[in-house]
Amino acid sequence: MKNSLLQNLLILFFASSTPSCFGQNVIFHHPGGGVIPDWTHSDHVPTTLMDRGLFWVLDPDITSDYITTKEMNLNYFGNVTLSFDINSIGTGAPAIAKIAVSYTGSGGTFTEIHNITATPIFQNKTIQLSNVSRNVVIRFYNSNFMNDYSNPGAGLGLKNIKLTAQKK
């Protein structure tokens, strides 16, 4: 009886101490607001601040505000999941989060595009990356621009950006 209890405790200890074998690995997690080292924050609308402390606001414009991750090597991972919270801030048409993914690096083409319409309340959204490579870059921006400077649409609130993956 003591041996089986000890064996079960050892198995439980090793299983819980090696998360890469049994679950998702957190590649990055940024709660919101501030500057993320090695990421590009491009604030193209000078009348409003992108950094709101607890979250970011990406304004729509012909050259939208955007946040771009650093280049990541995800070759040794599978089942890559990106989650984030978005909402629509302000007046005009609801914000549309555009998440663009490049598998060829920071100078490459964004070949995978996801468009998600935001609501006035922050909601968590999740997407699966369709591929992996050693040069993955992800860009977030607000694609809601109506070619009308008087009413460009709502801003996009963004926070709680998290990328997880399973080790191959």
mmCIF file of C-alpha atoms in Angstrom:
data_model
loop_
_atom_site.group_PDB
_atom_site.id
_atom_site.type_symbol
_atom_site.label_atom_id
_atom_site.label_comp_id
_atom_site.label_asym_id
_atom_site.label_seq_id
_atom_site.Cartn_x
_atom_site.Cartn_y
_atom_site.Cartn_z
ATOM 1 C CA MET A 1 0.000 0.000 0.000
ATOM 2 C CA LYS A 2 2.790 2.440 0.912
ATOM 3 C CA ASN A 3 4.690 1.637 -2.293
ATOM 4 C CA SER A 4 1.696 2.283 -4.534
ATOM 5 C CA LEU A 5 0.979 5.552 -2.723
ATOM 6 C CA LEU A 6 4.593 6.610 -3.140
ATOM 7 C CA GLN A 7 4.538 5.620 -6.821
ATOM 8 C CA ASN A 8 1.341 7.610 -7.390
ATOM 9 C CA LEU A 9 2.816 10.660 -5.659
ATOM 10 C CA LEU A 10 5.982 10.433 -7.754
ATOM 11 C CA ILE A 11 3.978 10.138 -10.967
ATOM 12 C CA LEU A 12 1.830 13.112 -9.956
ATOM 13 C CA PHE A 13 4.949 15.155 -9.107
ATOM 14 C CA PHE A 14 6.687 14.464 -12.418
ATOM 15 C CA ALA A 15 3.534 14.983 -14.449
ATOM 16 C CA SER A 16 2.888 18.366 -12.853
ATOM 17 C CA SER A 17 6.510 19.511 -13.058
ATOM 18 C CA THR A 18 6.881 18.924 -16.823
ATOM 19 C CA PRO A 19 4.171 21.054 -18.469
ATOM 20 C CA SER A 20 5.777 20.911 -21.912
ATOM 21 C CA CYS A 21 4.986 17.193 -22.120
ATOM 22 C CA PHE A 22 1.345 17.426 -21.143
ATOM 23 C CA GLY A 23 -0.107 20.775 -22.086
ATOM 24 C CA GLN A 24 0.217 24.132 -23.679
ATOM 25 C CA ASN A 25 3.423 26.155 -23.342
ATOM 26 C CA VAL A 26 3.002 29.912 -22.996
ATOM 27 C CA ILE A 27 5.136 31.561 -25.693
ATOM 28 C CA PHE A 28 4.149 35.043 -24.494
ATOM 29 C CA HIS A 29 1.439 36.717 -22.427
ATOM 30 C CA HIS A 30 0.994 40.499 -22.258
ATOM 31 C CA PRO A 31 -1.914 41.743 -20.115
ATOM 32 C CA GLY A 32 -2.166 45.126 -21.849
ATOM 33 C CA GLY A 33 -0.833 48.642 -21.935
ATOM 34 C CA GLY A 34 2.744 49.802 -21.994
ATOM 35 C CA VAL A 35 5.498 49.022 -24.447
ATOM 36 C CA ILE A 36 6.419 45.396 -25.124
ATOM 37 C CA PRO A 37 10.187 45.046 -25.622
ATOM 38 C CA ASP A 38 11.198 43.946 -29.144
ATOM 39 C CA TRP A 39 7.680 44.506 -30.498
ATOM 40 C CA THR A 40 6.741 47.354 -32.861
ATOM 41 C CA HIS A 41 4.130 49.816 -31.621
ATOM 42 C CA SER A 42 3.102 52.202 -34.363
ATOM 43 C CA ASP A 43 0.791 55.033 -33.286
ATOM 44 C CA HIS A 44 -0.276 56.750 -36.535
ATOM 45 C CA VAL A 45 -3.075 58.838 -35.043
ATOM 46 C CA PRO A 46 -1.340 61.482 -32.915
ATOM 47 C CA THR A 47 -4.557 62.922 -31.426
ATOM 48 C CA THR A 48 -5.175 59.810 -29.303
ATOM 49 C CA LEU A 49 -2.730 57.736 -27.300
ATOM 50 C CA MET A 50 -2.376 54.052 -28.115
ATOM 51 C CA ASP A 51 -1.272 53.118 -24.580
ATOM 52 C CA ARG A 52 -4.181 53.458 -22.131
ATOM 53 C CA GLY A 53 -2.432 51.849 -19.160
ATOM 54 C CA LEU A 54 -4.429 48.608 -18.886
ATOM 55 C CA PHE A 55 -5.003 48.133 -22.622
ATOM 56 C CA TRP A 56 -4.107 49.541 -26.035
ATOM 57 C CA VAL A 57 -6.384 51.412 -28.437
ATOM 58 C CA LEU A 58 -5.717 50.956 -32.137
ATOM 59 C CA ASP A 59 -7.316 53.804 -34.053
ATOM 60 C CA PRO A 60 -8.636 53.313 -37.588
ATOM 61 C CA ASP A 61 -7.087 55.400 -40.301
ATOM 62 C CA ILE A 62 -5.690 54.933 -43.780
ATOM 63 C CA THR A 63 -2.468 54.033 -41.968
ATOM 64 C CA SER A 64 -3.959 52.338 -38.911
ATOM 65 C CA ASP A 65 -2.212 52.060 -35.572
ATOM 66 C CA TYR A 66 -0.702 48.610 -35.184
ATOM 67 C CA ILE A 67 1.220 46.355 -32.830
ATOM 68 C CA THR A 68 3.583 43.761 -34.303
ATOM 69 C CA THR A 69 5.281 40.923 -32.445
ATOM 70 C CA LYS A 70 8.959 40.171 -32.719
ATOM 71 C CA GLU A 71 9.957 37.318 -35.040
ATOM 72 C CA MET A 72 9.423 33.948 -33.314
ATOM 73 C CA ASN A 73 10.745 30.465 -34.024
ATOM 74 C CA LEU A 74 7.765 28.117 -33.651
ATOM 75 C CA ASN A 75 9.254 25.199 -35.608
ATOM 76 C CA TYR A 76 9.299 22.973 -32.535
ATOM 77 C CA PHE A 77 5.668 23.589 -31.691
ATOM 78 C CA GLY A 78 2.273 22.541 -32.951
ATOM 79 C CA ASN A 79 -1.317 23.485 -32.101
ATOM 80 C CA VAL A 80 -0.450 27.190 -31.850
ATOM 81 C CA THR A 81 -3.269 29.258 -30.338
ATOM 82 C CA LEU A 82 -3.488 33.041 -30.153
ATOM 83 C CA SER A 83 -5.976 34.537 -27.710
ATOM 84 C CA PHE A 84 -6.722 38.181 -26.958
ATOM 85 C CA ASP A 85 -9.459 40.446 -25.633
ATOM 86 C CA ILE A 86 -10.954 43.120 -27.905
ATOM 87 C CA ASN A 87 -13.687 45.724 -27.743
ATOM 88 C CA SER A 88 -15.022 48.568 -29.838
ATOM 89 C CA ILE A 89 -14.376 52.028 -28.343
ATOM 90 C CA GLY A 90 -16.121 55.227 -29.404
ATOM 91 C CA THR A 91 -18.627 56.103 -32.072
ATOM 92 C CA GLY A 92 -18.998 55.059 -35.663
ATOM 93 C CA ALA A 93 -19.053 51.597 -37.128
ATOM 94 C CA PRO A 94 -17.756 48.843 -34.790
ATOM 95 C CA ALA A 95 -14.028 48.227 -34.785
ATOM 96 C CA ILE A 96 -12.742 45.279 -36.804
ATOM 97 C CA ALA A 97 -9.662 43.560 -35.431
ATOM 98 C CA LYS A 98 -7.396 42.407 -38.223
ATOM 99 C CA ILE A 99 -4.810 39.849 -37.154
ATOM 100 C CA ALA A 100 -2.232 39.240 -39.860
ATOM 101 C CA VAL A 101 0.329 36.432 -39.688
ATOM 102 C CA SER A 102 3.584 36.139 -41.619
ATOM 103 C CA TYR A 103 5.503 32.865 -41.743
ATOM 104 C CA THR A 104 8.468 34.413 -43.594
ATOM 105 C CA GLY A 105 9.686 36.939 -41.030
ATOM 106 C CA SER A 106 9.324 40.627 -40.267
ATOM 107 C CA GLY A 107 10.076 41.643 -43.863
ATOM 108 C CA GLY A 108 7.759 38.981 -45.267
ATOM 109 C CA THR A 109 4.217 38.981 -46.536
ATOM 110 C CA PHE A 110 1.303 38.563 -44.150
ATOM 111 C CA THR A 111 -0.414 35.562 -45.754
ATOM 112 C CA GLU A 112 -2.880 34.546 -43.031
ATOM 113 C CA ILE A 113 -5.539 37.148 -42.204
ATOM 114 C CA HIS A 114 -8.267 36.997 -39.551
ATOM 115 C CA ASN A 115 -10.997 39.684 -39.308
ATOM 116 C CA ILE A 116 -13.045 39.832 -36.110
ATOM 117 C CA THR A 117 -15.718 42.450 -35.390
ATOM 118 C CA ALA A 118 -15.499 43.840 -31.856
ATOM 119 C CA THR A 119 -18.385 44.618 -29.489
ATOM 120 C CA PRO A 120 -18.618 47.449 -26.923
ATOM 121 C CA ILE A 121 -17.645 45.036 -24.122
ATOM 122 C CA PHE A 122 -14.228 43.337 -23.991
ATOM 123 C CA GLN A 123 -14.566 39.742 -25.202
ATOM 124 C CA ASN A 124 -11.942 37.024 -25.463
ATOM 125 C CA LYS A 125 -11.249 35.766 -28.989
ATOM 126 C CA THR A 126 -9.135 32.788 -30.033
ATOM 127 C CA ILE A 127 -7.616 31.784 -33.355
ATOM 128 C CA GLN A 128 -5.499 28.808 -34.384
ATOM 129 C CA LEU A 129 -2.456 29.538 -36.508
ATOM 130 C CA SER A 130 -2.632 27.408 -39.639
ATOM 131 C CA ASN A 131 1.112 26.865 -39.871
ATOM 132 C CA VAL A 132 4.418 27.130 -37.998
ATOM 133 C CA SER A 133 7.859 28.264 -39.083
ATOM 134 C CA ARG A 134 11.020 29.716 -37.614
ATOM 135 C CA ASN A 135 9.968 33.214 -38.755
ATOM 136 C CA VAL A 136 6.461 33.833 -37.383
ATOM 137 C CA VAL A 137 5.339 37.454 -36.978
ATOM 138 C CA ILE A 138 1.846 38.543 -35.868
ATOM 139 C CA ARG A 139 0.368 42.023 -36.408
ATOM 140 C CA PHE A 140 -2.769 43.483 -34.788
ATOM 141 C CA TYR A 141 -4.559 46.474 -36.287
ATOM 142 C CA ASN A 142 -7.967 48.072 -36.722
ATOM 143 C CA SER A 143 -9.167 47.567 -40.278
ATOM 144 C CA ASN A 144 -12.331 49.626 -39.838
ATOM 145 C CA PHE A 145 -11.677 52.627 -42.011
ATOM 146 C CA MET A 146 -14.525 53.945 -44.093
ATOM 147 C CA ASN A 147 -12.530 56.407 -46.289
ATOM 148 C CA ASP A 148 -14.346 59.218 -44.539
ATOM 149 C CA TYR A 149 -12.174 61.385 -42.300
ATOM 150 C CA SER A 150 -15.236 62.749 -40.503
ATOM 151 C CA ASN A 151 -16.376 59.276 -39.352
ATOM 152 C CA PRO A 152 -13.618 56.679 -39.534
ATOM 153 C CA GLY A 153 -15.257 54.210 -37.161
ATOM 154 C CA ALA A 154 -14.585 53.110 -33.605
ATOM 155 C CA GLY A 155 -11.226 52.441 -32.009
ATOM 156 C CA LEU A 156 -10.155 48.888 -31.211
ATOM 157 C CA GLY A 157 -9.402 48.086 -27.583
ATOM 158 C CA LEU A 158 -6.830 45.286 -27.222
ATOM 159 C CA LYS A 159 -5.484 43.505 -24.147
ATOM 160 C CA ASN A 160 -4.539 40.122 -22.718
ATOM 161 C CA ILE A 161 -2.559 38.935 -25.765
ATOM 162 C CA LYS A 162 -1.434 35.335 -25.255
ATOM 163 C CA LEU A 163 0.244 32.808 -27.552
ATOM 164 C CA THR A 164 0.344 29.160 -26.503
ATOM 165 C CA ALA A 165 1.567 26.027 -28.265
ATOM 166 C CA GLN A 166 2.305 22.362 -27.710
ATOM 167 C CA LYS A 167 5.869 21.186 -27.972
ATOM 168 C CA LYS A 168 6.312 18.611 -30.776
#
